[in-house]
Coordinates of N, CA, C and O in Angstrom, one line a residue:
M1 N 68.8 -47.4 -212.8 CA 67.8 -46.5 -213.2 C 66.4 -47.0 -212.8 O 66.2 -48.2 -212.6
G2 N 65.5 -46.1 -212.5 CA 64.2 -46.5 -212.1 C 63.6 -45.6 -211.0 O 64.2 -44.6 -210.6
I3 N 62.5 -46.1 -210.4 CA 61.8 -45.4 -209.4 C 61.7 -46.2 -208.2 O 61.7 -47.5 -208.3
L4 N 61.6 -45.6 -207.0 CA 61.6 -46.4 -205.8 C 60.3 -47.2 -205.6 O 59.3 -46.8 -206.2
E5 N 60.4 -48.3 -204.9 CA 59.3 -49.2 -204.8 C 58.0 -48.7 -204.2 O 56.9 -49.2 -204.4
D6 N 58.1 -47.6 -203.4 CA 56.9 -47.0 -202.8 C 56.2 -46.0 -203.7 O 55.4 -45.2 -203.3
S7 N 56.6 -45.9 -205.0 CA 56.1 -44.9 -205.9 C 54.7 -45.2 -206.4 O 54.3 -46.4 -206.5
L8 N 53.9 -44.2 -206.7 CA 52.6 -44.3 -207.2 C 52.5 -44.0 -208.7 O 53.1 -42.9 -209.1
I9 N 51.8 -44.8 -209.5 CA 51.7 -44.5 -210.9 C 50.3 -44.0 -211.1 O 49.3 -44.6 -210.6
T10 N 50.1 -42.9 -211.9 CA 48.8 -42.3 -212.2 C 48.1 -43.1 -213.3 O 48.7 -43.4 -214.3
L11 N 46.9 -43.5 -213.1 CA 46.1 -44.2 -214.0 C 45.3 -43.3 -214.9 O 45.1 -42.1 -214.6
E12 N 44.7 -43.8 -216.0 CA 44.0 -43.0 -217.0 C 42.8 -42.3 -216.3 O 42.4 -41.2 -216.6
N13 N 42.2 -42.9 -215.3 CA 41.0 -42.4 -214.7 C 41.3 -41.4 -213.5 O 40.5 -40.9 -212.9
G14 N 42.7 -41.1 -213.3 CA 43.1 -40.2 -212.3 C 43.5 -40.8 -211.0 O 44.1 -40.2 -210.2
D15 N 43.1 -42.1 -210.8 CA 43.5 -42.8 -209.6 C 45.0 -43.1 -209.6 O 45.6 -43.0 -210.7
K16 N 45.6 -43.4 -208.5 CA 47.0 -43.8 -208.4 C 47.1 -45.2 -207.8 O 46.4 -45.6 -207.0
I17 N 48.1 -45.9 -208.4 CA 48.3 -47.3 -207.9 C 49.8 -47.5 -207.6 O 50.7 -46.9 -208.3
D18 N 50.0 -48.3 -206.6 CA 51.4 -48.6 -206.2 C 52.1 -49.3 -207.4 O 51.5 -50.2 -208.0
V19 N 53.3 -48.9 -207.8 CA 53.9 -49.5 -208.9 C 54.1 -51.0 -208.8 O 54.1 -51.7 -209.8
K20 N 54.2 -51.5 -207.6 CA 54.4 -52.9 -207.4 C 53.1 -53.7 -207.8 O 53.2 -54.9 -208.1
E21 N 52.0 -53.0 -207.8 CA 50.7 -53.7 -208.1 C 50.4 -53.7 -209.6 O 49.6 -54.5 -210.1
L22 N 51.2 -53.0 -210.4 CA 51.0 -53.0 -211.8 C 51.4 -54.3 -212.4 O 52.5 -54.8 -212.0
K23 N 50.7 -54.8 -213.4 CA 51.0 -56.1 -214.0 C 51.3 -55.9 -215.5 O 50.8 -54.9 -216.1
L24 N 52.1 -56.7 -216.1 CA 52.3 -56.7 -217.5 C 51.0 -56.7 -218.2 O 50.1 -57.5 -217.8
D25 N 50.9 -55.9 -219.3 CA 49.7 -55.8 -220.1 C 48.5 -55.0 -219.5 O 47.5 -54.9 -220.1
D26 N 48.7 -54.5 -218.3 CA 47.6 -53.6 -217.7 C 47.6 -52.4 -218.7 O 48.6 -51.7 -218.9
N27 N 46.4 -52.2 -219.2 CA 46.2 -51.1 -220.2 C 45.5 -49.9 -219.5 O 44.4 -49.5 -220.0
I28 N 46.1 -49.4 -218.5 CA 45.3 -48.4 -217.6 C 46.2 -47.2 -217.2 O 45.7 -46.3 -216.5
V29 N 47.4 -47.1 -217.7 CA 48.3 -46.1 -217.3 C 48.1 -44.8 -218.0 O 48.0 -44.7 -219.2
L30 N 48.1 -43.7 -217.3 CA 48.0 -42.3 -217.9 C 49.3 -42.0 -218.5 O 50.4 -42.1 -217.9
T31 N 49.2 -41.6 -219.8 CA 50.4 -41.1 -220.5 C 50.0 -39.9 -221.3 O 48.9 -39.3 -221.0
C32 N 50.8 -39.5 -222.3 CA 50.4 -38.3 -223.1 C 51.1 -38.4 -224.4 O 52.1 -39.1 -224.6
Q33 N 50.6 -37.6 -225.4 CA 51.2 -37.4 -226.7 C 51.8 -36.0 -226.7 O 51.1 -35.1 -226.3
I34 N 53.1 -35.9 -227.0 CA 53.8 -34.7 -227.0 C 54.1 -34.2 -228.4 O 54.7 -35.0 -229.2
D35 N 53.6 -33.1 -228.8 CA 53.8 -32.5 -230.1 C 55.3 -32.5 -230.5 O 56.1 -32.0 -229.7
G36 N 55.6 -33.1 -231.7 CA 56.9 -33.1 -232.2 C 57.8 -34.2 -231.7 O 59.0 -34.2 -232.1
L37 N 57.3 -35.1 -230.8 CA 58.2 -36.1 -230.3 C 57.5 -37.5 -230.6 O 56.4 -37.7 -230.4
N38 N 58.4 -38.4 -231.2 CA 57.9 -39.7 -231.5 C 57.4 -40.4 -230.3 O 58.1 -40.5 -229.3
P39 N 56.1 -40.8 -230.3 CA 55.5 -41.4 -229.1 C 56.2 -42.7 -228.6 O 56.1 -43.0 -227.4
K40 N 56.9 -43.3 -229.5 CA 57.7 -44.5 -229.1 C 59.2 -44.2 -228.9 O 60.0 -45.1 -229.2
S41 N 59.5 -43.0 -228.6 CA 60.9 -42.5 -228.5 C 61.7 -43.4 -227.5 O 61.2 -43.8 -226.5
V42 N 63.0 -43.6 -227.9 CA 63.9 -44.2 -226.9 C 64.6 -43.0 -226.2 O 64.5 -41.9 -226.5
N43 N 65.3 -43.4 -225.1 CA 65.9 -42.4 -224.2 C 66.7 -41.4 -225.0 O 66.6 -40.2 -224.8
K44 N 67.6 -41.8 -225.8 CA 68.5 -40.9 -226.5 C 67.8 -39.9 -227.4 O 68.1 -38.8 -227.5
E45 N 66.7 -40.4 -228.1 CA 65.9 -39.6 -229.0 C 65.1 -38.5 -228.1 O 65.1 -37.4 -228.5
A46 N 64.6 -38.9 -227.0 CA 63.9 -38.0 -226.1 C 64.8 -36.9 -225.6 O 64.4 -35.7 -225.7
I47 N 66.0 -37.2 -225.2 CA 66.9 -36.2 -224.7 C 67.3 -35.2 -225.8 O 67.6 -34.1 -225.5
G48 N 67.3 -35.6 -227.0 CA 67.6 -34.7 -228.1 C 66.4 -33.8 -228.5 O 66.6 -32.9 -229.4
W49 N 65.3 -34.0 -227.9 CA 64.1 -33.2 -228.3 C 63.9 -32.0 -227.3 O 64.2 -32.2 -226.1
S50 N 63.5 -30.9 -227.8 CA 63.1 -29.8 -226.9 C 62.1 -28.9 -227.7 O 62.1 -28.8 -228.9
Q51 N 61.3 -28.1 -226.9 CA 60.3 -27.3 -227.6 C 59.8 -26.3 -226.5 O 59.8 -26.6 -225.3
I52 N 59.5 -25.1 -227.0 CA 58.8 -24.1 -226.1 C 57.3 -24.3 -226.2 O 56.7 -24.4 -227.2
N53 N 56.7 -24.5 -225.0 CA 55.3 -24.7 -224.9 C 54.7 -25.8 -225.8 O 53.8 -25.5 -226.6
P54 N 55.2 -27.0 -225.7 CA 54.6 -28.0 -226.6 C 53.2 -28.4 -226.3 O 52.8 -28.2 -225.1
I55 N 52.4 -28.8 -227.3 CA 51.1 -29.3 -227.0 C 51.2 -30.7 -226.5 O 51.8 -31.6 -227.1
I56 N 50.5 -30.9 -225.3 CA 50.6 -32.2 -224.7 C 49.2 -32.7 -224.4 O 48.4 -32.0 -223.8
E57 N 48.8 -33.9 -225.0 CA 47.4 -34.4 -224.8 C 47.4 -35.7 -224.0 O 48.3 -36.5 -224.2
K58 N 46.3 -35.9 -223.3 CA 46.2 -37.1 -222.5 C 46.0 -38.3 -223.4 O 45.2 -38.3 -224.3
K59 N 46.6 -39.4 -223.0 CA 46.4 -40.7 -223.7 C 46.5 -41.8 -222.6 O 46.7 -41.6 -221.4
K60 N 46.3 -43.1 -223.1 CA 46.4 -44.3 -222.2 C 47.5 -45.2 -222.7 O 47.7 -45.3 -223.9
A61 N 48.2 -45.9 -221.8 CA 49.3 -46.8 -222.2 C 49.1 -48.1 -221.4 O 48.5 -48.2 -220.4
K62 N 49.8 -49.1 -222.0 CA 49.8 -50.5 -221.5 C 51.2 -50.7 -220.9 O 52.2 -50.4 -221.5
V63 N 51.3 -51.4 -219.8 CA 52.6 -51.8 -219.2 C 53.2 -52.9 -220.1 O 52.6 -54.0 -220.3
S64 N 54.4 -52.7 -220.6 CA 55.0 -53.6 -221.5 C 56.2 -54.3 -220.8 O 56.5 -55.5 -221.2
K65 N 56.9 -53.7 -219.9 CA 58.1 -54.3 -219.3 C 58.2 -53.8 -217.8 O 57.8 -52.6 -217.6
K66 N 58.6 -54.6 -216.9 CA 58.8 -54.2 -215.5 C 59.8 -55.1 -214.9 O 59.8 -56.4 -215.0
W67 N 60.8 -54.5 -214.3 CA 61.8 -55.3 -213.6 C 62.4 -54.5 -212.5 O 62.2 -53.4 -212.3
K68 N 63.2 -55.2 -211.6 CA 63.8 -54.6 -210.4 C 65.3 -54.4 -210.6 O 65.9 -55.2 -211.3
E69 N 65.8 -53.4 -209.9 CA 67.2 -53.2 -210.0 C 67.6 -52.6 -208.6 O 66.9 -51.8 -208.0
N70 N 68.8 -52.9 -208.2 CA 69.3 -52.3 -206.9 C 70.1 -51.0 -207.3 O 71.0 -51.1 -208.2
I71 N 69.9 -49.9 -206.5 CA 70.7 -48.7 -206.7 C 71.3 -48.3 -205.4 O 70.7 -48.6 -204.3
D72 N 72.4 -47.5 -205.5 CA 73.0 -47.1 -204.2 C 72.8 -45.7 -203.9 O 73.3 -45.2 -202.9
K73 N 72.2 -44.9 -204.8 CA 71.8 -43.5 -204.5 C 70.7 -43.1 -205.3 O 70.4 -43.6 -206.4
Y74 N 69.9 -42.2 -204.8 CA 68.7 -41.7 -205.5 C 68.4 -40.2 -205.1 O 69.0 -39.7 -204.2
L75 N 67.5 -39.6 -205.9 CA 67.1 -38.3 -205.6 C 65.7 -38.3 -205.0 O 64.8 -39.1 -205.3
V76 N 65.4 -37.3 -204.2 CA 64.1 -37.0 -203.7 C 63.7 -35.6 -204.1 O 64.4 -34.6 -203.7
V77 N 62.8 -35.4 -205.0 CA 62.4 -34.1 -205.6 C 61.1 -33.7 -205.0 O 60.1 -34.4 -204.9
N78 N 61.1 -32.4 -204.5 CA 59.9 -31.8 -203.8 C 59.3 -32.7 -202.7 O 58.1 -32.8 -202.5
N79 N 60.2 -33.4 -202.0 CA 59.8 -34.3 -200.9 C 58.8 -35.3 -201.3 O 58.0 -35.8 -200.5
N80 N 58.7 -35.7 -202.6 CA 57.7 -36.5 -203.1 C 58.2 -37.6 -204.1 O 57.9 -38.8 -203.9
L81 N 58.9 -37.2 -205.1 CA 59.4 -38.1 -206.2 C 60.7 -38.7 -205.8 O 61.7 -37.9 -205.6
K82 N 60.8 -40.0 -205.8 CA 62.1 -40.7 -205.5 C 62.5 -41.5 -206.7 O 61.8 -42.4 -207.1
L83 N 63.6 -41.2 -207.3 CA 64.1 -41.9 -208.5 C 65.6 -41.9 -208.6 O 66.3 -41.1 -207.9
S84 N 66.1 -42.8 -209.4 CA 67.5 -42.9 -209.6 C 68.1 -41.7 -210.3 O 67.3 -41.0 -211.0
L85 N 69.4 -41.5 -210.2 CA 70.0 -40.3 -210.8 C 69.9 -40.3 -212.4 O 70.0 -39.3 -213.0
D86 N 69.8 -41.5 -212.9 CA 69.8 -41.6 -214.4 C 68.4 -41.9 -215.0 O 68.3 -42.2 -216.2
T87 N 67.3 -41.6 -214.2 CA 66.0 -41.7 -214.8 C 65.8 -40.4 -215.6 O 66.2 -39.3 -215.3
I88 N 65.1 -40.6 -216.8 CA 64.8 -39.5 -217.7 C 63.5 -38.9 -217.3 O 62.5 -39.6 -217.2
I89 N 63.5 -37.5 -217.2 CA 62.3 -36.8 -216.7 C 62.0 -35.6 -217.6 O 63.0 -35.0 -218.1
L90 N 60.8 -35.2 -217.8 CA 60.4 -34.0 -218.5 C 60.5 -32.8 -217.6 O 59.9 -32.8 -216.5
F91 N 61.1 -31.7 -218.1 CA 61.2 -30.5 -217.3 C 61.3 -29.3 -218.2 O 61.6 -29.4 -219.4
K92 N 60.9 -28.2 -217.6 CA 61.1 -26.9 -218.3 C 62.2 -26.1 -217.5 O 62.2 -26.0 -216.3
D93 N 63.2 -25.6 -218.3 CA 64.3 -25.0 -217.7 C 64.1 -23.5 -217.5 O 63.0 -23.0 -217.7
F94 N 65.2 -22.8 -217.1 CA 65.1 -21.4 -216.7 C 64.7 -20.5 -217.9 O 64.2 -19.5 -217.8
E95 N 65.0 -21.0 -219.2 CA 64.7 -20.2 -220.4 C 63.3 -20.6 -220.9 O 62.9 -20.0 -221.9
G96 N 62.6 -21.5 -220.2 CA 61.2 -21.8 -220.6 C 61.1 -22.9 -221.7 O 60.1 -23.2 -222.2
E97 N 62.3 -23.6 -221.9 CA 62.3 -24.6 -222.9 C 62.0 -26.0 -222.2 O 62.5 -26.3 -221.2
T98 N 61.0 -26.7 -222.8 CA 60.6 -28.0 -222.3 C 61.5 -29.1 -223.0 O 61.6 -29.1 -224.2
T99 N 62.1 -29.9 -222.2 CA 63.0 -31.0 -222.7 C 63.0 -32.2 -221.7 O 62.5 -32.1 -220.6
W100 N 63.7 -33.2 -222.2 CA 63.9 -34.4 -221.3 C 65.4 -34.4 -220.9 O 66.3 -34.0 -221.7
G101 N 65.6 -34.8 -219.7 CA 67.0 -34.9 -219.2 C 67.1 -35.9 -218.1 O 66.1 -36.3 -217.5
Y102 N 68.3 -36.3 -217.7 CA 68.5 -37.2 -216.6 C 68.2 -36.4 -215.3 O 68.4 -35.2 -215.2
S103 N 67.6 -37.1 -214.4 CA 67.1 -36.5 -213.1 C 68.3 -35.8 -212.4 O 68.1 -34.8 -211.8
K104 N 69.5 -36.3 -212.6 CA 70.6 -35.7 -211.9 C 70.9 -34.3 -212.4 O 71.7 -33.5 -211.8
S105 N 70.4 -33.9 -213.6 CA 70.6 -32.6 -214.1 C 69.5 -31.6 -213.7 O 69.5 -30.4 -214.1
L106 N 68.5 -32.0 -212.9 CA 67.5 -31.1 -212.4 C 68.1 -30.1 -211.5 O 69.0 -30.3 -210.7
R107 N 67.5 -28.9 -211.5 CA 67.9 -27.8 -210.6 C 66.7 -27.2 -209.9 O 65.6 -27.2 -210.5
K108 N 66.9 -26.6 -208.7 CA 65.8 -25.8 -208.1 C 65.4 -24.7 -209.1 O 66.3 -24.1 -209.6
G109 N 64.1 -24.4 -209.2 CA 63.7 -23.4 -210.1 C 63.2 -23.9 -211.5 O 62.5 -23.2 -212.2
Y110 N 63.7 -25.1 -211.8 CA 63.1 -25.8 -213.0 C 61.7 -26.2 -212.7 O 61.2 -26.2 -211.5
F111 N 60.9 -26.5 -213.7 CA 59.5 -27.0 -213.6 C 59.3 -28.4 -214.1 O 59.8 -28.7 -215.2
L112 N 58.6 -29.2 -213.4 CA 58.3 -30.5 -213.8 C 56.8 -30.6 -214.3 O 56.0 -29.9 -213.8
F113 N 56.6 -31.4 -215.3 CA 55.2 -31.6 -215.8 C 54.5 -32.6 -215.0 O 54.9 -33.7 -214.7
T114 N 53.2 -32.2 -214.6 CA 52.5 -33.1 -213.7 C 51.3 -33.8 -214.3 O 50.9 -33.4 -215.4
D115 N 50.7 -34.7 -213.6 CA 49.5 -35.4 -214.1 C 48.2 -34.6 -214.1 O 47.2 -35.1 -214.6
I116 N 48.3 -33.4 -213.7 CA 47.1 -32.5 -213.9 C 47.4 -31.6 -215.1 O 46.7 -30.6 -215.3
F117 N 48.5 -31.9 -215.9 CA 48.9 -31.3 -217.1 C 49.2 -29.8 -216.9 O 48.8 -28.9 -217.7
E118 N 49.9 -29.6 -215.8 CA 50.5 -28.2 -215.5 C 51.9 -28.4 -215.1 O 52.3 -29.6 -214.8
Y119 N 52.7 -27.3 -215.0 CA 54.0 -27.4 -214.6 C 54.1 -27.0 -213.1 O 53.4 -26.1 -212.6
E120 N 55.0 -27.7 -212.3 CA 55.2 -27.4 -210.9 C 56.7 -27.1 -210.7 O 57.5 -27.9 -211.1
E121 N 56.9 -26.0 -210.0 CA 58.3 -25.6 -209.7 C 59.0 -26.6 -208.8 O 58.4 -27.1 -207.8
I122 N 60.3 -26.9 -209.1 CA 61.1 -27.7 -208.2 C 61.6 -26.8 -207.1 O 62.3 -25.9 -207.3
K123 N 61.2 -27.1 -205.8 CA 61.5 -26.3 -204.7 C 62.6 -27.0 -203.8 O 63.3 -26.4 -203.1
S124 N 62.7 -28.4 -204.0 CA 63.8 -29.1 -203.2 C 64.2 -30.3 -204.0 O 63.5 -31.0 -204.6
I125 N 65.5 -30.5 -203.9 CA 66.2 -31.7 -204.4 C 67.2 -32.2 -203.4 O 68.0 -31.5 -202.9
K126 N 67.0 -33.5 -203.1 CA 67.9 -34.1 -202.1 C 68.5 -35.3 -202.6 O 67.8 -36.2 -203.2
R127 N 69.8 -35.5 -202.5 CA 70.5 -36.8 -202.9 C 70.6 -37.6 -201.6 O 71.0 -37.2 -200.6
V128 N 70.3 -38.9 -201.8 CA 70.3 -39.9 -200.7 C 71.1 -41.0 -201.1 O 71.0 -41.6 -202.2
K129 N 72.0 -41.5 -200.2 CA 72.8 -42.7 -200.4 C 72.2 -43.8 -199.6 O 71.7 -43.6 -198.5
G130 N 72.3 -45.0 -200.2 CA 71.8 -46.2 -199.5 C 71.3 -47.2 -200.5 O 70.7 -46.8 -201.5
N131 N 71.6 -48.5 -200.3 CA 71.1 -49.5 -201.2 C 69.6 -49.7 -201.1 O 69.1 -50.1 -200.0
V132 N 68.9 -49.5 -202.2 CA 67.5 -49.7 -202.2 C 67.1 -50.3 -203.5 O 67.8 -50.3 -204.5
D133 N 65.9 -50.9 -203.5 CA 65.4 -51.5 -204.8 C 64.6 -50.5 -205.5 O 63.8 -49.7 -205.0
A134 N 64.8 -50.4 -206.8 CA 64.1 -49.6 -207.7 C 63.3 -50.4 -208.7 O 63.8 -51.5 -209.1
I135 N 62.2 -50.0 -209.1 CA 61.4 -50.7 -210.2 C 61.5 -49.9 -211.5 O 61.4 -48.7 -211.5
C136 N 61.9 -50.6 -212.5 CA 62.0 -50.0 -213.8 C 60.8 -50.4 -214.6 O 60.4 -51.6 -214.6
L137 N 60.2 -49.5 -215.3 CA 58.9 -49.7 -216.0 C 59.0 -49.1 -217.4 O 59.6 -48.0 -217.6
S138 N 58.4 -49.8 -218.3 CA 58.2 -49.3 -219.7 C 56.7 -49.5 -220.0 O 56.1 -50.5 -219.7
V139 N 56.1 -48.5 -220.7 CA 54.8 -48.6 -221.1 C 54.7 -48.4 -222.7 O 55.7 -48.0 -223.3
Y140 N 53.6 -48.8 -223.3 CA 53.4 -48.8 -224.7 C 52.0 -48.4 -225.0 O 51.1 -48.7 -224.2
S141 N 51.7 -47.6 -226.0 CA 52.4 -47.2 -227.2 C 53.0 -45.8 -227.1 O 53.5 -45.3 -228.0
F142 N 52.9 -45.2 -225.9 CA 53.6 -44.0 -225.6 C 54.7 -44.3 -224.6 O 54.5 -45.2 -223.8
S143 N 55.8 -43.6 -224.7 CA 57.0 -44.0 -223.9 C 57.1 -43.3 -222.6 O 58.2 -43.1 -222.1
Y144 N 56.0 -42.8 -222.0 CA 56.1 -42.0 -220.8 C 54.9 -42.3 -219.9 O 53.9 -42.7 -220.3
Y145 N 55.1 -42.0 -218.6 CA 54.1 -42.3 -217.6 C 54.4 -41.3 -216.4 O 55.4 -40.7 -216.3
F146 N 53.4 -41.2 -215.5 CA 53.5 -40.3 -214.4 C 53.8 -41.1 -213.1 O 53.1 -42.0 -212.7
V147 N 54.8 -40.6 -212.4 CA 55.3 -41.3 -211.1 C 55.1 -40.2 -210.0 O 55.7 -39.1 -210.1
N148 N 54.3 -40.5 -209.0 CA 54.0 -39.6 -207.9 C 53.6 -38.2 -208.5 O 54.0 -37.2 -208.0
G149 N 53.0 -38.3 -209.7 CA 52.4 -37.0 -210.3 C 53.3 -36.4 -211.3 O 52.9 -35.4 -211.9
Y150 N 54.5 -36.9 -211.6 CA 55.5 -36.2 -212.5 C 55.8 -37.1 -213.7 O 55.9 -38.4 -213.5
L151 N 55.9 -36.6 -214.9 CA 56.1 -37.3 -216.1 C 57.6 -37.8 -216.3 O 58.5 -36.9 -216.3
V152 N 57.8 -39.1 -216.4 CA 59.1 -39.6 -216.6 C 59.0 -40.5 -217.9 O 58.0 -40.9 -218.3
H153 N 60.2 -40.8 -218.4 CA 60.3 -41.5 -219.7 C 60.5 -43.0 -219.3 O 61.0 -43.4 -218.3
N154 N 60.1 -43.9 -220.3 CA 60.4 -45.3 -220.1 C 61.8 -45.6 -219.7 O 62.7 -44.9 -220.1
T155 N 62.0 -46.6 -219.0 CA 63.4 -47.1 -218.7 C 63.7 -48.1 -219.9 O 62.9 -48.8 -220.4
D156 N 65.0 -48.0 -220.3 CA 65.5 -48.8 -221.4 C 66.2 -50.0 -220.8 O 67.2 -49.9 -220.1
L157 N 65.5 -51.2 -221.0 CA 66.1 -52.4 -220.4 C 67.5 -52.7 -220.8 O 68.4 -53.1 -220.0
C158 N 67.9 -52.4 -222.1 CA 69.2 -52.7 -222.5 C 70.2 -51.7 -221.9 O 71.4 -52.0 -221.8
G159 N 69.8 -50.5 -221.5 CA 70.7 -49.6 -220.9 C 70.9 -49.9 -219.4 O 71.8 -49.4 -218.8
A160 N 70.2 -50.8 -218.9 CA 70.3 -51.1 -217.5 C 71.4 -52.1 -217.2 O 72.0 -52.0 -216.1
C161 N 71.8 -53.0 -218.1 CA 72.7 -54.0 -217.7 C 74.1 -53.8 -218.1 O 75.0 -54.4 -217.6
G162 N 74.4 -52.9 -219.1 CA 75.8 -52.7 -219.5 C 76.3 -53.8 -220.4 O 77.5 -53.8 -220.7
I163 N 75.5 -54.8 -220.8 CA 76.0 -55.9 -221.6 C 75.5 -55.7 -223.0 O 76.2 -56.0 -224.0
C164 N 74.3 -55.1 -223.2 CA 73.7 -55.1 -224.6 C 74.5 -54.3 -225.6 O 74.3 -54.5 -226.8
W165 N 75.4 -53.4 -225.2 CA 76.1 -52.7 -226.2 C 77.0 -53.6 -227.0 O 77.5 -53.3 -228.1
L166 N 77.2 -54.9 -226.5 CA 78.0 -55.9 -227.2 C 77.3 -56.5 -228.4 O 77.9 -57.0 -229.3
W167 N 75.9 -56.4 -228.3 CA 75.1 -57.1 -229.3 C 74.8 -56.1 -230.4 O 74.5 -54.9 -230.2
P168 N 74.9 -56.5 -231.7 CA 74.7 -55.6 -232.8 C 73.2 -55.2 -232.8 O 72.3 -55.9 -232.4
A169 N 73.0 -54.0 -233.4 CA 71.6 -53.6 -233.5 C 71.0 -54.2 -234.8 O 71.3 -53.8 -235.9
V170 N 70.2 -55.2 -234.6 CA 69.6 -56.0 -235.7 C 68.1 -56.1 -235.4 O 67.6 -55.8 -234.3
T171 N 67.4 -56.5 -236.4 CA 65.9 -56.5 -236.3 C 65.5 -57.8 -235.7 O 64.3 -58.0 -235.4
Q172 N 66.4 -58.8 -235.6 CA 66.0 -60.1 -234.9 C 66.2 -60.0 -233.4 O 67.2 -59.3 -233.0
P173 N 65.5 -60.8 -232.6 CA 65.6 -60.7 -231.2 C 66.8 -61.5 -230.6 O 66.7 -62.7 -230.3
F174 N 68.0 -60.9 -230.6 CA 69.2 -61.5 -230.0 C 69.5 -60.7 -228.7 O 69.1 -59.6 -228.5
G175 N 70.3 -61.4 -227.9 CA 70.8 -60.7 -226.7 C 70.1 -61.2 -225.5 O 69.2 -61.9 -225.5
P176 N 70.7 -60.8 -224.3 CA 70.2 -61.3 -223.0 C 68.7 -60.8 -222.7 O 68.1 -61.4 -221.9
H177 N 68.2 -59.8 -223.4 CA 66.9 -59.3 -223.1 C 65.9 -59.7 -224.2 O 64.8 -59.1 -224.3
S178 N 66.2 -60.7 -224.9 CA 65.2 -61.2 -225.9 C 64.3 -62.2 -225.3 O 63.4 -62.8 -226.1
F179 N 64.4 -62.5 -224.0 CA 63.6 -63.6 -223.4 C 62.3 -62.9 -222.8 O 62.2 -61.7 -222.7
P180 N 61.3 -63.8 -222.5 CA 60.1 -63.3 -221.9 C 60.3 -62.5 -220.6 O 61.4 -62.7 -220.0
G181 N 59.4 -61.6 -220.2 CA 59.6 -60.7 -219.1 C 59.8 -61.4 -217.8 O 60.4 -60.8 -216.9
N182 N 59.4 -62.7 -217.6 CA 59.6 -63.3 -216.3 C 60.8 -64.2 -216.3 O 61.0 -65.0 -215.4
Y183 N 61.6 -64.2 -217.3 CA 62.8 -65.0 -217.4 C 64.0 -64.4 -216.7 O 64.2 -63.2 -216.8
T184 N 64.7 -65.1 -215.9 CA 65.9 -64.6 -215.3 C 67.1 -65.2 -216.0 O 67.3 -66.4 -216.1
A185 N 67.8 -64.3 -216.7 CA 68.9 -64.7 -217.5 C 70.0 -65.2 -216.6 O 70.2 -64.9 -215.5
P186 N 70.9 -66.1 -217.2 CA 72.0 -66.6 -216.4 C 73.1 -65.6 -216.2 O 73.1 -64.6 -216.9
P187 N 73.9 -65.7 -215.2 CA 75.0 -64.8 -214.9 C 75.8 -64.6 -216.2 O 76.0 -65.6 -216.9
P188 N 76.4 -63.5 -216.6 CA 76.4 -62.3 -215.7 C 75.2 -61.4 -216.0 O 75.2 -60.2 -215.6
Y189 N 74.1 -61.9 -216.6 CA 73.0 -61.0 -217.0 C 72.0 -60.8 -215.9 O 71.1 -59.9 -216.0
S190 N 71.9 -61.7 -214.9 CA 70.9 -61.6 -214.0 C 71.0 -60.3 -213.1 O 70.8 -59.2 -213.7
N191 N 71.3 -60.3 -211.9 CA 71.3 -59.1 -211.0 C 70.0 -58.5 -210.9 O 69.8 -57.3 -210.9
N192 N 68.9 -59.4 -210.7 CA 67.6 -58.9 -210.5 C 67.0 -58.0 -211.6 O 66.2 -57.2 -211.4
L193 N 67.4 -58.2 -212.8 CA 66.9 -57.4 -213.9 C 65.5 -57.7 -214.2 O 64.8 -56.8 -214.6
F194 N 65.0 -58.9 -214.1 CA 63.7 -59.2 -214.5 C 62.8 -59.5 -213.3 O 63.2 -60.0 -212.3
L195 N 61.6 -59.0 -213.3 CA 60.7 -59.1 -212.2 C 59.5 -59.8 -212.7 O 58.8 -59.4 -213.6
N196 N 59.2 -61.0 -212.1 CA 58.0 -61.8 -212.4 C 56.8 -61.1 -211.8 O 56.7 -60.9 -210.6
T197 N 55.9 -60.7 -212.7 CA 54.7 -60.0 -212.2 C 53.5 -60.8 -212.1 O 52.4 -60.3 -211.9
D198 N 53.6 -62.2 -212.3 CA 52.5 -63.1 -212.1 C 52.0 -63.2 -210.7 O 52.7 -63.1 -209.8

C-alpha cells in the first residue's frame, strides 16, 4: 500500500513537495476535517463512512509515520496519481455518495476530491505491473492528505506487514511496530517497512 516515490504532497500554503522530502514531525501538510467522520479514523472506520455532500474544511496536519514498501502493481488515475491498489481514497460514486474505498474499486465516471476542494471526474484508470518502491505516509491529527492533488487516507502500518494481526489489540505498545520510526525490525518484520527520514 502507498503512493509512488515521485508523488507530490500538497502543503497547507498550497505549494507541493516531493513526498521523499517530507520529514517526520513536519507540521505543514494540507488536510481537512470531514463532517461526520472521526478525524483520527482508521482505514476500516473510514471505509464504513459515507455521506451525500459532506461539509469539508481545510486543516493542517503533521507527518507522524513514513516508510517504504515494494509493490508489484499500481494504478495510474487521470494520468497523474500513481498509487497501490489497496490505498484508500475519497471518491463520489455514480449515485452522488461520497465515501472512502480501495483505489482498486475506482471506476471511470467517479469523482475524486481535490486539493482545491472540488470534485474531479475520473477519466482514465490504468493498471501497471512492475516492481516499484512506494512510500507509505501517515499524518496527524487528521488521517488524510492530498497526493498529486487528490485526497487519500493514512496508510496503516500494521496493515502493511501481515504480522500484526497476531498481536492482541491492547493499549500498551507491543508488536513489531512499537519501535521508533527509524528502527528496522529483525526478520521477518523488516522488508523495508521503516524509512529513516533523518
